[in-house]
Tab-separated table of C-alpha atoms in Angstrom:
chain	number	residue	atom	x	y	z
A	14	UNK	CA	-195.934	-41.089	-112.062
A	15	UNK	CA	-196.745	-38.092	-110.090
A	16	UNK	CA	-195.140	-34.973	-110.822
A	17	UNK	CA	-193.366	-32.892	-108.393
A	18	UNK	CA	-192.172	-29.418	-107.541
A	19	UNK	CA	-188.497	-30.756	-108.009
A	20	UNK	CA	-189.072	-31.884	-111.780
A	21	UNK	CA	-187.839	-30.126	-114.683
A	22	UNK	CA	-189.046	-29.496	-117.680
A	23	UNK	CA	-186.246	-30.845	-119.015
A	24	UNK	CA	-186.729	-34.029	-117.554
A	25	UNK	CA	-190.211	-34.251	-119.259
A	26	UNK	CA	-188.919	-33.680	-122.227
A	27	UNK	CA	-185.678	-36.386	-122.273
A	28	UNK	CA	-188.103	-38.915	-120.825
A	29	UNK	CA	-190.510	-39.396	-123.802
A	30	UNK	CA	-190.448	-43.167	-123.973
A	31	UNK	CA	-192.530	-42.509	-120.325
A	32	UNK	CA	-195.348	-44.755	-120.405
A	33	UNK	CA	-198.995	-44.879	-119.136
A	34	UNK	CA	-199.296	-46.305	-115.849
A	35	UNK	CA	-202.771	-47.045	-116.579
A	36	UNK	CA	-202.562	-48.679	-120.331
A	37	UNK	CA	-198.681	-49.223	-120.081
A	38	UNK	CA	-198.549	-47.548	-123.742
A	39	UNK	CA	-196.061	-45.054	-124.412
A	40	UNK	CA	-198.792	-42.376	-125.076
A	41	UNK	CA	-197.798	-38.426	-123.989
A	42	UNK	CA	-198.675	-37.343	-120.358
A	43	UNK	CA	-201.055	-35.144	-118.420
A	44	UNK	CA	-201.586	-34.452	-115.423
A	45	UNK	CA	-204.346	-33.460	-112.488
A	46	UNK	CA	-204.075	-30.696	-110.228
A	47	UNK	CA	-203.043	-33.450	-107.656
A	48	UNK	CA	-200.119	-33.965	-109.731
A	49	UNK	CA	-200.726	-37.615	-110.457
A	50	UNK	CA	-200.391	-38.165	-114.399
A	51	UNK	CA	-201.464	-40.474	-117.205
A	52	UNK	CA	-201.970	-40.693	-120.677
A	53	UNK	CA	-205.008	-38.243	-121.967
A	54	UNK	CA	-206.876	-41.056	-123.050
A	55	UNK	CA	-207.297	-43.142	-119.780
A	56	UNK	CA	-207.241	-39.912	-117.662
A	57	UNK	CA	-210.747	-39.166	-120.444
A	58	UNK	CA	-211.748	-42.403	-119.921
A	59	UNK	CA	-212.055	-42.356	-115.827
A	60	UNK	CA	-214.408	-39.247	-116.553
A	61	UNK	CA	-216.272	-40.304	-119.128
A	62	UNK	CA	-217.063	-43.523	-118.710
A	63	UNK	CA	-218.905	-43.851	-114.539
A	64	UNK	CA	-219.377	-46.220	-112.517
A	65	UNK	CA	-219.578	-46.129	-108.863
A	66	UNK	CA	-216.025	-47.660	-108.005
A	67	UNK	CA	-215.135	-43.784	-109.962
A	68	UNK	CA	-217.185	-41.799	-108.228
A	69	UNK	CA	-216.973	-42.932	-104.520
A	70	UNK	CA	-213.915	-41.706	-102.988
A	71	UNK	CA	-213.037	-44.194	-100.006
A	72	UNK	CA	-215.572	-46.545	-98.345
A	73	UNK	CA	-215.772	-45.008	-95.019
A	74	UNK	CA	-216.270	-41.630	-96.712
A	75	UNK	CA	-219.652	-40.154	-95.773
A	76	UNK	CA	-219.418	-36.589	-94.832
A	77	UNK	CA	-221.550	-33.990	-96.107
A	78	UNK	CA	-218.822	-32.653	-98.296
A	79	UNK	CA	-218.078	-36.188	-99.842
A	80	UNK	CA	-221.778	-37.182	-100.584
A	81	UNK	CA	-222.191	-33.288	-103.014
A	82	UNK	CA	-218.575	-34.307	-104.792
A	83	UNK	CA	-219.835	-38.226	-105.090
A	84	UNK	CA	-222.904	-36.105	-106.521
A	85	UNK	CA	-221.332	-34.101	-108.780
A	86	UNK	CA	-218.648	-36.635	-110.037
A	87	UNK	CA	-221.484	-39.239	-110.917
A	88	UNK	CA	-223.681	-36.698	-112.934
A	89	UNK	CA	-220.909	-34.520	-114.852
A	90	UNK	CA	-219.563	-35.950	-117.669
A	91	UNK	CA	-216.107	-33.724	-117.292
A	92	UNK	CA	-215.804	-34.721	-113.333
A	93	UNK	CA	-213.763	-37.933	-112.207
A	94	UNK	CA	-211.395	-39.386	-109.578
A	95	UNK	CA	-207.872	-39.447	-110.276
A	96	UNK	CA	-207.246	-43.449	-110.005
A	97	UNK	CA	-204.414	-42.905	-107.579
A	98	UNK	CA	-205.305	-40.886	-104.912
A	99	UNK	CA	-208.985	-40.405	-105.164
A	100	UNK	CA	-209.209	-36.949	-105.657
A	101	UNK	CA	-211.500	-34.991	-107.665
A	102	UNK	CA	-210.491	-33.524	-111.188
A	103	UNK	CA	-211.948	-32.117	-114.744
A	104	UNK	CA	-211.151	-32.874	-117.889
A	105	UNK	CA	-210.732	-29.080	-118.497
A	106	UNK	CA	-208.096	-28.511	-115.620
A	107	UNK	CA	-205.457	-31.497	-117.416
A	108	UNK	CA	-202.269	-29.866	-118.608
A	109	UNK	CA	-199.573	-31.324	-120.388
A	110	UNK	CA	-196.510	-32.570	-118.418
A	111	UNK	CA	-193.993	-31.614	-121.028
A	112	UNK	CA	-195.567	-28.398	-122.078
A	113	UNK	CA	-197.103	-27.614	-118.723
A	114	UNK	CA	-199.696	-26.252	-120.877
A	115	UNK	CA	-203.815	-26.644	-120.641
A	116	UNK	CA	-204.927	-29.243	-122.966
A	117	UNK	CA	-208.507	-27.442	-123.177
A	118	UNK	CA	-207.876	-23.793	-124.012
A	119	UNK	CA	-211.270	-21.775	-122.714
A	120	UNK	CA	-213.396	-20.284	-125.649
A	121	UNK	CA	-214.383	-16.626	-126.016
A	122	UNK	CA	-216.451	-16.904	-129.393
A	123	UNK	CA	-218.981	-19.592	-129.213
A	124	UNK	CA	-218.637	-19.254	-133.214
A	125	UNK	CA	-215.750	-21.242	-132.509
A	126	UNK	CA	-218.343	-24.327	-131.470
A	127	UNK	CA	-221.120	-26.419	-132.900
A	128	UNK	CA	-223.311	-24.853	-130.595
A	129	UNK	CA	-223.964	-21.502	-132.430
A	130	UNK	CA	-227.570	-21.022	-133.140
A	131	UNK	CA	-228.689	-23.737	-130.533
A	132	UNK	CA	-231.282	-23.096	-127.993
A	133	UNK	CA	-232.489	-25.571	-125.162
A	134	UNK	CA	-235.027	-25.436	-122.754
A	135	UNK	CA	-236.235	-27.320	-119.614
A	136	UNK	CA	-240.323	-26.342	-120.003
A	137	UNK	CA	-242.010	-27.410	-116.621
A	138	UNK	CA	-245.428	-26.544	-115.074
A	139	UNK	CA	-244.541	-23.532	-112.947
A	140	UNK	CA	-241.245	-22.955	-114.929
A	141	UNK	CA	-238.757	-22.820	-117.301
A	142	UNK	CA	-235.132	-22.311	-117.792
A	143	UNK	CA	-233.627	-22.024	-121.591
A	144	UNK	CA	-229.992	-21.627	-122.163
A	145	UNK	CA	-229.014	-19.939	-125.307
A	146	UNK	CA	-226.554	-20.117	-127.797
A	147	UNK	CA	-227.098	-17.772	-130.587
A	148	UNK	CA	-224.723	-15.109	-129.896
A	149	UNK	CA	-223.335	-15.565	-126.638
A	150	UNK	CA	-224.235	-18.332	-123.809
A	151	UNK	CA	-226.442	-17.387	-121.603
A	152	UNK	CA	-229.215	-18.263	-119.516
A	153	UNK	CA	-233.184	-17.030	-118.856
A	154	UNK	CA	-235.908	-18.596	-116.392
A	155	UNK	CA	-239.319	-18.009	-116.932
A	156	UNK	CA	-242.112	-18.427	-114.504
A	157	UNK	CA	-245.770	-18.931	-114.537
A	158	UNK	CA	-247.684	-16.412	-112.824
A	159	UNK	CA	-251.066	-16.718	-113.113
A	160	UNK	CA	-251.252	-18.310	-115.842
A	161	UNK	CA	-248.865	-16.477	-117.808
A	162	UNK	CA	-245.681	-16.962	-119.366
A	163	UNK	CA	-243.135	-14.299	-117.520
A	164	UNK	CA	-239.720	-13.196	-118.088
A	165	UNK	CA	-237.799	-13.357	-114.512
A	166	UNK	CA	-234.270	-12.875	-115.412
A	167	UNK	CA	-231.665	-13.286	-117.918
A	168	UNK	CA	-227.904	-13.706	-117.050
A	169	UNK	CA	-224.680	-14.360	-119.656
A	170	UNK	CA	-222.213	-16.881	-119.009
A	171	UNK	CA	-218.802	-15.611	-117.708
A	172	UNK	CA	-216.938	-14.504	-120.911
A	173	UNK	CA	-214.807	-17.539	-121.050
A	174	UNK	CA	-216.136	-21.086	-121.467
A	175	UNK	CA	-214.801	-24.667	-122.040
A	176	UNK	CA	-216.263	-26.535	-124.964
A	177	UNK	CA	-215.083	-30.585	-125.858
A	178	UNK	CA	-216.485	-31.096	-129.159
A	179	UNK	CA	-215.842	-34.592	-129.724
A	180	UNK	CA	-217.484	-35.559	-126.953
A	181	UNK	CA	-220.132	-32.245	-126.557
A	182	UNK	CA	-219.429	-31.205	-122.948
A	183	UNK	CA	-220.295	-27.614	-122.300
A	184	UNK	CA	-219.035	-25.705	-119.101
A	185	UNK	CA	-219.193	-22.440	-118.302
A	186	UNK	CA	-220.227	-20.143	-114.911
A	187	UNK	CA	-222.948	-17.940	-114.251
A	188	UNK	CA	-222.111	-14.968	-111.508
A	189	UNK	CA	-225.638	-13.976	-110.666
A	190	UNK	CA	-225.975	-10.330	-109.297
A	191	UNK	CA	-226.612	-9.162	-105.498
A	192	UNK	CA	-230.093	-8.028	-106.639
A	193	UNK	CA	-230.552	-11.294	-108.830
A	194	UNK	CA	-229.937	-14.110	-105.959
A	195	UNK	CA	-233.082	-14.009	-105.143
A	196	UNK	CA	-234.344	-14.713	-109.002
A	197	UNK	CA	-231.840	-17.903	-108.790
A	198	UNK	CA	-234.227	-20.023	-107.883
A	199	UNK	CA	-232.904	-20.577	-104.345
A	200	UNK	CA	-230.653	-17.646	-103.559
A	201	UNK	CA	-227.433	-18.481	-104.885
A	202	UNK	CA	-224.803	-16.075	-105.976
A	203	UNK	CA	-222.859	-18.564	-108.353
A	204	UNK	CA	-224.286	-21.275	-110.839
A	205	UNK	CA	-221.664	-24.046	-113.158
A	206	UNK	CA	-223.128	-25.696	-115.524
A	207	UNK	CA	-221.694	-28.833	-116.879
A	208	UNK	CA	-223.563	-30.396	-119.711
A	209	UNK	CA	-223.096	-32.923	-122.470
A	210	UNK	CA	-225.379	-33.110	-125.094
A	211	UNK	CA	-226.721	-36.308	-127.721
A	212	UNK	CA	-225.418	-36.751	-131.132
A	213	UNK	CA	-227.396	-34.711	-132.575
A	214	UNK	CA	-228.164	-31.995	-130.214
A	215	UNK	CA	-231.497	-32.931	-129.632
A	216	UNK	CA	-231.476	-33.018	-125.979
A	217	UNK	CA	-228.993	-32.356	-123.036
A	218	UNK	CA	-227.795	-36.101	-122.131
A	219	UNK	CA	-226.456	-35.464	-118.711
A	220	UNK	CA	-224.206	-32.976	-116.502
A	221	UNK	CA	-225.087	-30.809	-113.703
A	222	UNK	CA	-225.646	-27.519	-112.503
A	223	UNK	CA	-223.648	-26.477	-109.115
A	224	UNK	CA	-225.241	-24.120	-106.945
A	225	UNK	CA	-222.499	-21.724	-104.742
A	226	UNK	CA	-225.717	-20.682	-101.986
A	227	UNK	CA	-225.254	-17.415	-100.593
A	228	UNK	CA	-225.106	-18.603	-97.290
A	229	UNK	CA	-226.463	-15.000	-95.890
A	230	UNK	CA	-229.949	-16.417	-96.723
A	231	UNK	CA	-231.587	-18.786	-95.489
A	232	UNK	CA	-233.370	-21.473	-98.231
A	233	UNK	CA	-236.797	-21.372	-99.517
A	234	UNK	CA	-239.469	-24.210	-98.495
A	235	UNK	CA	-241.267	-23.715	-102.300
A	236	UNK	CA	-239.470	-27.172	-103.037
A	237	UNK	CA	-239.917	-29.376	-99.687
A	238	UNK	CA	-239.421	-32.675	-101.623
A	239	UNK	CA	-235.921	-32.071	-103.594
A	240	UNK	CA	-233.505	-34.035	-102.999
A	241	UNK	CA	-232.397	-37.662	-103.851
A	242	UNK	CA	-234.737	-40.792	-102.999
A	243	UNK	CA	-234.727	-44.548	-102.847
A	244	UNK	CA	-237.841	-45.416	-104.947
A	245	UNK	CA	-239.343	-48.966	-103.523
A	246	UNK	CA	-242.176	-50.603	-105.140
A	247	UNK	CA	-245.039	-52.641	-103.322
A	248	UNK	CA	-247.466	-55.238	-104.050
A	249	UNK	CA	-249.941	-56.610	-101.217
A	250	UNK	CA	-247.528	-55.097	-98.798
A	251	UNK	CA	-244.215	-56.346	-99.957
A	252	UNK	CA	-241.385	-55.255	-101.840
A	253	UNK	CA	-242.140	-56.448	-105.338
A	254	UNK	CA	-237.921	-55.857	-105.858
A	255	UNK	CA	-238.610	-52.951	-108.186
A	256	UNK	CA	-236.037	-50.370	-107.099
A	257	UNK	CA	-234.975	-47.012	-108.647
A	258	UNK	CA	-233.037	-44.232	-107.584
A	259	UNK	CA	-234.928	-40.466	-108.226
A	260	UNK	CA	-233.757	-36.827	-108.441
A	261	UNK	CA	-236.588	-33.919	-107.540
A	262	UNK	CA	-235.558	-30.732	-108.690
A	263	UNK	CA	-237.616	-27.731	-108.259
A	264	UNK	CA	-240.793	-30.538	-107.709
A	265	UNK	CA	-240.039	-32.461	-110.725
A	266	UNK	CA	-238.146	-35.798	-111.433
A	267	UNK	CA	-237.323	-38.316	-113.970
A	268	UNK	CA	-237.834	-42.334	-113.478
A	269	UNK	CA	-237.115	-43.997	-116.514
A	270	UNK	CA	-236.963	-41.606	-118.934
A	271	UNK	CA	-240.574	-39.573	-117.825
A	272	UNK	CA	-240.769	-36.626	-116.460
A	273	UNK	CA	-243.449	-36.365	-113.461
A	274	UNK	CA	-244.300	-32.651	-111.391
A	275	UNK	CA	-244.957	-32.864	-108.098
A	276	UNK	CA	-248.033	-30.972	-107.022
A	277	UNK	CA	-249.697	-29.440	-103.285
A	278	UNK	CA	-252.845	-28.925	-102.001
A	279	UNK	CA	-254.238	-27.841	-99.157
A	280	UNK	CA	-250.964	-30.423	-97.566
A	281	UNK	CA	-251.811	-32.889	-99.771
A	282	UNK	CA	-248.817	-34.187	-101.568
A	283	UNK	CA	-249.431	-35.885	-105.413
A	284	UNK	CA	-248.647	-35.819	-109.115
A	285	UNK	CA	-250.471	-37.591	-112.125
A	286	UNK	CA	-248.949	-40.182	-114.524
A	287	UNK	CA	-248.323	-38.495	-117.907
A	288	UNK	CA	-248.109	-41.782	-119.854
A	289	UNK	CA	-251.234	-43.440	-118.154
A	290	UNK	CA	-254.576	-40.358	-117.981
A	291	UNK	CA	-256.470	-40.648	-114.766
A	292	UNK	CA	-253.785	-42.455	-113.070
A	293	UNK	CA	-252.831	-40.357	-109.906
A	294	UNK	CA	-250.176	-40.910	-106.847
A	295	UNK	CA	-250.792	-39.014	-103.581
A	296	UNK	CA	-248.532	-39.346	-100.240
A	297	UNK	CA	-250.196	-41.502	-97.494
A	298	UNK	CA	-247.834	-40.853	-94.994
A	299	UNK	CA	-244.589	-39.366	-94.242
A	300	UNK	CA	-245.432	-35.574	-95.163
A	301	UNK	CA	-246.493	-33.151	-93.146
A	302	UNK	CA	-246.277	-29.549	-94.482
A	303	UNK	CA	-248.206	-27.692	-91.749
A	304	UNK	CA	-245.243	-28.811	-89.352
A	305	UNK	CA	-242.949	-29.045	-91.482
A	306	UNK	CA	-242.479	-26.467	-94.467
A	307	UNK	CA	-238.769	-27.406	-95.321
A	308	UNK	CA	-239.953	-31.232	-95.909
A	309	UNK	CA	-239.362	-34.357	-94.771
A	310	UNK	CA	-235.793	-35.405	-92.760
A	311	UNK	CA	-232.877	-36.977	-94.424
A	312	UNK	CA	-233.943	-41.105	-94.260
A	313	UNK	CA	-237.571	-40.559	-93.674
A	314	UNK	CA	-240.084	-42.748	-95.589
A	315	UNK	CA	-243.195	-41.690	-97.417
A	316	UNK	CA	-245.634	-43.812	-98.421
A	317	UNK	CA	-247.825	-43.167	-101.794
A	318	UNK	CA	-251.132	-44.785	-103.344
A	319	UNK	CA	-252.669	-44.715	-106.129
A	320	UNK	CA	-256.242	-42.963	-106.853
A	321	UNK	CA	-257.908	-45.687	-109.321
A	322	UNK	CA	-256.324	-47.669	-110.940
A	323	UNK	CA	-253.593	-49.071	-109.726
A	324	UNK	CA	-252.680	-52.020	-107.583
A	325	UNK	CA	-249.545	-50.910	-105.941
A	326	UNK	CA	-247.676	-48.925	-103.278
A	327	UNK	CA	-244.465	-46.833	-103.687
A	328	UNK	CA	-242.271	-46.253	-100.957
A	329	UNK	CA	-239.459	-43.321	-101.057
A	330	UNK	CA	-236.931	-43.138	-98.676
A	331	UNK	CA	-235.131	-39.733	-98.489
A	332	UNK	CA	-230.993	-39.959	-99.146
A	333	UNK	CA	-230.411	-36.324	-99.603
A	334	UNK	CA	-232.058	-32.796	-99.580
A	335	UNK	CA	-228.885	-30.992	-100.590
A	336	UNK	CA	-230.312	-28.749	-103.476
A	337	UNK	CA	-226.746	-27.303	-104.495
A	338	UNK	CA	-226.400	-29.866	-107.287
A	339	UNK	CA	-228.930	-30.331	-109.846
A	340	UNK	CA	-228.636	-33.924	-111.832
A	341	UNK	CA	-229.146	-33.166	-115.104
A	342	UNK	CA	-229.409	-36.897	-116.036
A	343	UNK	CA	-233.118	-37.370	-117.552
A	344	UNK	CA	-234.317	-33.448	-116.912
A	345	UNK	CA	-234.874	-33.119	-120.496
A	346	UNK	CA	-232.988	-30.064	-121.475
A	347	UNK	CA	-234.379	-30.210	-125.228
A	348	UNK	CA	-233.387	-28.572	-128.120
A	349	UNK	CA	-235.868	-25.627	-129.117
A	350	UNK	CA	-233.823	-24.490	-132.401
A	351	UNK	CA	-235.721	-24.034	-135.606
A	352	UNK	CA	-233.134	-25.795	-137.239
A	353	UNK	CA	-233.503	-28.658	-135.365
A	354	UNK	CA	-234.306	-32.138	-137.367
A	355	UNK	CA	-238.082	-33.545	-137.116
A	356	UNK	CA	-238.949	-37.379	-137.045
A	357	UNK	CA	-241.399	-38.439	-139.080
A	358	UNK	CA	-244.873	-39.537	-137.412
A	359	UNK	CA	-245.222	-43.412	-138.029
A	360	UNK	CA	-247.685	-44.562	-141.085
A	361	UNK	CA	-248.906	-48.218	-141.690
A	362	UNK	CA	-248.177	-50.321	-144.621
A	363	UNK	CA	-249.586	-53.194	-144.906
A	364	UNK	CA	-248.180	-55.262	-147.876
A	365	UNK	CA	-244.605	-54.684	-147.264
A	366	UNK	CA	-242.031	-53.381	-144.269
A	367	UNK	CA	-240.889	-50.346	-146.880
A	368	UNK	CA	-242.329	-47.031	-145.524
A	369	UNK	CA	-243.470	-48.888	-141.631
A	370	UNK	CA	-241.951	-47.542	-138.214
A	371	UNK	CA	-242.129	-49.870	-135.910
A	372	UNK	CA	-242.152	-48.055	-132.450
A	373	UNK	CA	-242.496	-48.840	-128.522
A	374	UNK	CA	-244.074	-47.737	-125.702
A	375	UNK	CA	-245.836	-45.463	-128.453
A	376	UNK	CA	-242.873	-43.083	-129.015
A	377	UNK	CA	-241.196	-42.327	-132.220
A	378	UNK	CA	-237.087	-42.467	-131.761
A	379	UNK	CA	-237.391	-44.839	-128.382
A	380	UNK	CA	-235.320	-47.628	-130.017
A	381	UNK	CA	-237.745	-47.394	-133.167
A	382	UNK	CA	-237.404	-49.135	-136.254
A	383	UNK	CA	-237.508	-47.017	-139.496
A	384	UNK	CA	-237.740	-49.303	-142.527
A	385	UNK	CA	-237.744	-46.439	-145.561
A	386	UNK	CA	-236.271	-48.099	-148.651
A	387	UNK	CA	-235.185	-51.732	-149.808
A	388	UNK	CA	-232.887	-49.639	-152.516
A	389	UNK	CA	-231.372	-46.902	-150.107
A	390	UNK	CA	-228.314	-46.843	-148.029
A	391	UNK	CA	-227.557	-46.084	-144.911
A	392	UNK	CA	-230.225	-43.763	-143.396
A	393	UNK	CA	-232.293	-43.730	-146.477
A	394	UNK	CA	-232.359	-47.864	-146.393
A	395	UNK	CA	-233.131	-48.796	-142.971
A	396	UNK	CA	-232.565	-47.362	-139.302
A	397	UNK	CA	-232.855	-47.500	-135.231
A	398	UNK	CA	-233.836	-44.230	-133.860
A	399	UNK	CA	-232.963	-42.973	-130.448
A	400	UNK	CA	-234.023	-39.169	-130.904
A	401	UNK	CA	-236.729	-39.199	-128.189
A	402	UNK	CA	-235.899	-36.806	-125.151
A	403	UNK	CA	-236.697	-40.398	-122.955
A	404	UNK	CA	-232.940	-41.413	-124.067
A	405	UNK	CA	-231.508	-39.002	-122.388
A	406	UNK	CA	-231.546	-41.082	-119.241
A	407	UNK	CA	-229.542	-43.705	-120.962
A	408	UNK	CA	-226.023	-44.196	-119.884
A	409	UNK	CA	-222.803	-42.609	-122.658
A	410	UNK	CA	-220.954	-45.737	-124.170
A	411	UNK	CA	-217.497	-46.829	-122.509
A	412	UNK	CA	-215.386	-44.144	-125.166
A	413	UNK	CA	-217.844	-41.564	-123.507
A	414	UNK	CA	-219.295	-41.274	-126.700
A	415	UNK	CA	-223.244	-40.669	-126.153
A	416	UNK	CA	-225.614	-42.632	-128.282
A	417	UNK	CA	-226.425	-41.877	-131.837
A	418	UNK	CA	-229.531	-40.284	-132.503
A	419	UNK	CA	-229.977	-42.669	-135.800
A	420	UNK	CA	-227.991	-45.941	-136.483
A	421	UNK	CA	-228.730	-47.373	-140.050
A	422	UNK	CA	-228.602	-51.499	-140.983
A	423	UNK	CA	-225.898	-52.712	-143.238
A	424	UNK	CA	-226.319	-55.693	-145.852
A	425	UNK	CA	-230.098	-55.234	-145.984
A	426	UNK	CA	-232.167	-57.777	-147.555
A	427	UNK	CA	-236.117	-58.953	-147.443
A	428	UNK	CA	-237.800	-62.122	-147.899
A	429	UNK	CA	-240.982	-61.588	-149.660
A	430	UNK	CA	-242.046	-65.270	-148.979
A	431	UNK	CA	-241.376	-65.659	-145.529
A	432	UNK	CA	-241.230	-61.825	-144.535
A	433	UNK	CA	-238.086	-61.961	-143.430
A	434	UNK	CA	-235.798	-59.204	-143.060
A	435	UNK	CA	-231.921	-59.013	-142.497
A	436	UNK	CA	-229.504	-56.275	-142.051
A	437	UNK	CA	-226.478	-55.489	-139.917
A	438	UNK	CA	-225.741	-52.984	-137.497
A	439	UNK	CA	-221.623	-51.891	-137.931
C-alpha cells in the first residue's frame, strides 16, 4: 500500500491484520519517503541483498544523474529501490506507518556501538585515510611528502550518526571547512560515508563515500584515470572472455580482491603486480597526458602490455570518470586496532592433519582450512577462515548478513588408515 496525506493514524492502527505486499505475511509496516510501504524485513532485504534488477531504475534510464544513484545504490549496503516505483531510499530514512516514527534513531555516543575503540585505515602509496572510533568518529588523511608520513587534516563526523548493528552499517557526514576543501582530496565541501563492515571487524566489506563537490572549483587532474572501467583480457589478439568490472580511486583499484596503484612517468602510464615481483603493466595506447591532463574521455580504450613476463593484453574501456562516489567494495579499509584478533602463520605437520593450515593462493584466512584439534569443538576442533582483507570483495549473503570471519566443522572425525577426514559445516 502506499500511504497518503489523507490517512490517519487511526486507520493504521485499526488495520493491523495489513499485510506485506511483498511476502503477503501479516508483518508491521514501514514506509519510504515515497510513501510506498512494506514489511521491515523485505523493505531490508531490497537493500541488502543487490543485484542489478535493484539497482537500475528503468531501462531507458541513462542520464548523468541516474548512472551516480545506480552507483551509489549498488555499492551502499543501506541504499535500495523501493520495488514499486523505483525510487531511491535508506534503510535509515524507514519510519513506522502506525507510529510514524524512525525505525533507526541517530546515535550521539558511539559508546552506544560495537565500534568503540576501532580504528581503520586505507594505507596507499601516496596516501592514507583512517577513520576513527575511539572517542568520537572521525576522519584523518595522511599524505606522503617526500618520503614522509604527514598529517593533512583531521575532521569529526557530524554529531549525529546512524549505526545498524546487526548488520554493521555505519553512516554518518563529514562537513569539511571553507579552508579544508581543498585538503578533501578533490575540493568538496561535504563527504557521507556509508560503510558495512565483516564479522569481525577486520575490514570494511563495502559502502561508499559521496562526494557533495564544491562546484566553485574546478577538479584536480592528480587522478586522470578514476573512474569506472570495463577490464577485457587478450590473448594473440583476441578476447580470451576474461571480463571484470574496476573502480580507480585516487590511482588505485581492486580486481579480485588485490589492490594495484597506478603510477606516472614522464607520460608513461603503469603499475606492478603485487602478487607476481617483476611483473609490470604499462599503457600502449589510449593515454596521452601532455594533451590531456584530466585523462582519457568517457568510452575511450586503452591498451596495456606487459614488461616480461607475461603473454597477454588488457584492454580497459572507460564507463565513468565521475569521482563523486567512491566504491568502497574491495578498497581494503582494514582494521588497525590493537585489539584486533591475529591469525596464526601456517606450520607443517607431517604425520597427521592436527595442527596443518591448509591455505590458497598463499594467504592465510582466503577460504583456509585450520585443522587445530581432533578433541576440540567448534573453533578449537576444526575451521574455514575468511579473515583476509581479499574477502572483502566478496558479495554479503541474501539476509545481508556479511560472511563470517571463521566457520568451524561439525561431527568431525579422521581416518587414520585412509586419511580421511569428515566434518560438517551447519
Amino acid at each position: 500500500p502506499k500511504v497518503t496525506a489523507n490517512m490517519s493514524t487511526s486507520y493504521a492502527l485499526d488495520n493491523d491484520d495489513i499485510c506485506c505486499e511483498i511476502c503477503s505475511l501479516p508483518e508491521p509496516l514501514v514506509f519510504a519517503p515515497c510513501n510506498h510501504s512494506a514489511c521491515l524485513k523485505c523493505m531490508e532485504r531490497i537493500c541488502l541483498s543487490k543485484s542489478e534488477h535493484h539497482t537500475r531504475r528503468f531501462d531507458d534510464d541513462n542520464d548523468d544523474e541516474s548512472v551516480v544513484e545506480d552507483k551509489i545504490i549498488a555499492s551502499c549496503p543501506s541504499r535500495g529501490r523501493c520495488p514499486f516505483c523505483r525510487k531511491c531510499f535508506d534503510i535509515f530514512n524507514l519510519k513506522y506507518l502506525q507510529s510514524n516514527s524512525y525505525v533507526y534513531e541517530k546515535k550521539i555516543k558511539i559508546e552506544d556501538t560495537s565500534l568503540k575503540g576501532l580504528k581503520f585505515s586505507d594505507k596507499k602509496v601516496n596516501n592514507e585515510k583512517m577513520i576513527s572510533f575511539e572517542n568520537k568518529p572521525e576522519i584523518s588523511i595522511y599524505r606522503q611528502i617526500n618520503g614522509d608520513r604527514e598529517h593533512v587534516a583531521t575532521r569529526d563526523f557530524n554529531i549525529a550518526f546512524h549505526y545498524h548493528e546487526k548488520y554493521k552499517i555505519f553512516s554518518g557526514t563529514i562537513d569539511w571547512e571553507k579552508s579544508e576543501e581543498a585538503l578533501a582530496e578533490g575540493k568538496y565541501k561535504q563527504w557521507e560515508v556509508i560503510m558495512q563492515f565483516s564479522s569481525d571487524f577486520r575490514y570494511v566489506q563495502r559502502g561508499s563515500i559521496i562526494k557533495t563537490p564544491n562546484n566553485d572549483i574546478t577538479s584536480t587532474p592528480e587522478y586522470p584515470m578514476d573512474g569506472e572501467w570495463l577490464v577485457t583480457w587478450q590473448n594473440s589478439g583476441r578476447d580470451s572472455g576474461s571480463v571484470a568490472s574496476i573502480n580507480v580511486i585516487e590511482n588505485s583499484f581492486s580486481c579480485f580482491g588485490i589492490t594495484y596503484h597506478l603510477k606516472y612517468e614522464s607520460n608513461v602510464v603503469y603499475f606492478d603486480w603485487p602478487t607476481h615481483p617483476g611483473v609490470r603493466q604499462v599503457v600502449e595506447s589510449g593515454v596521452d597526458l601532455s594533451r590531456k591532463p584530466s585523462g582519457p574521455d568517457i568510452d575511450s580504450i586503452v591498451v596495456w602490455t606487459f614488461i616480461d613476463p607475461g603473454p597477454q593484453r588488457i584492454v580497459w574501456k572507460r564507463k565513468s570518470n565521475q569521482r563523486t562516489v567512491v566504491d568502497l567494495r574491495g578498497y581494503t579499509f582494514s582494521n588497525i586496532s590493537s585489539e584486533r584478533r591475529q591469525m596464526e602463520k601456517p606450520v607443517y605437520v607431517p604425520t597427521t592433519p592436527w595442527g596443518n593450515t591448509f591455505i590458497q593462493a598463499y594467504t592465510v584466512g582466503l577460504a583456509s582450512y585450520h585443522f587445530i584439534s581432533s578433541t576440540g569443538e567448534g573453533e578449537d576442533g576444526a575451521y574455514i577462515s575468511y579473515e583476509h582483507e581479499r574477502c572483502s570483495s566478496w558479495p554479503t549473503f541474501d539476509n545481508g548478513l556479511t560472511v563470517p570471519s571463521r566457520v568451524p566443522f561439525a561431527d568431525l572425525s579422521y581416518d587414520e588408515e585412509t586419511r580421511t577426514f569428515r566434518g560438517k559445516i551447519p
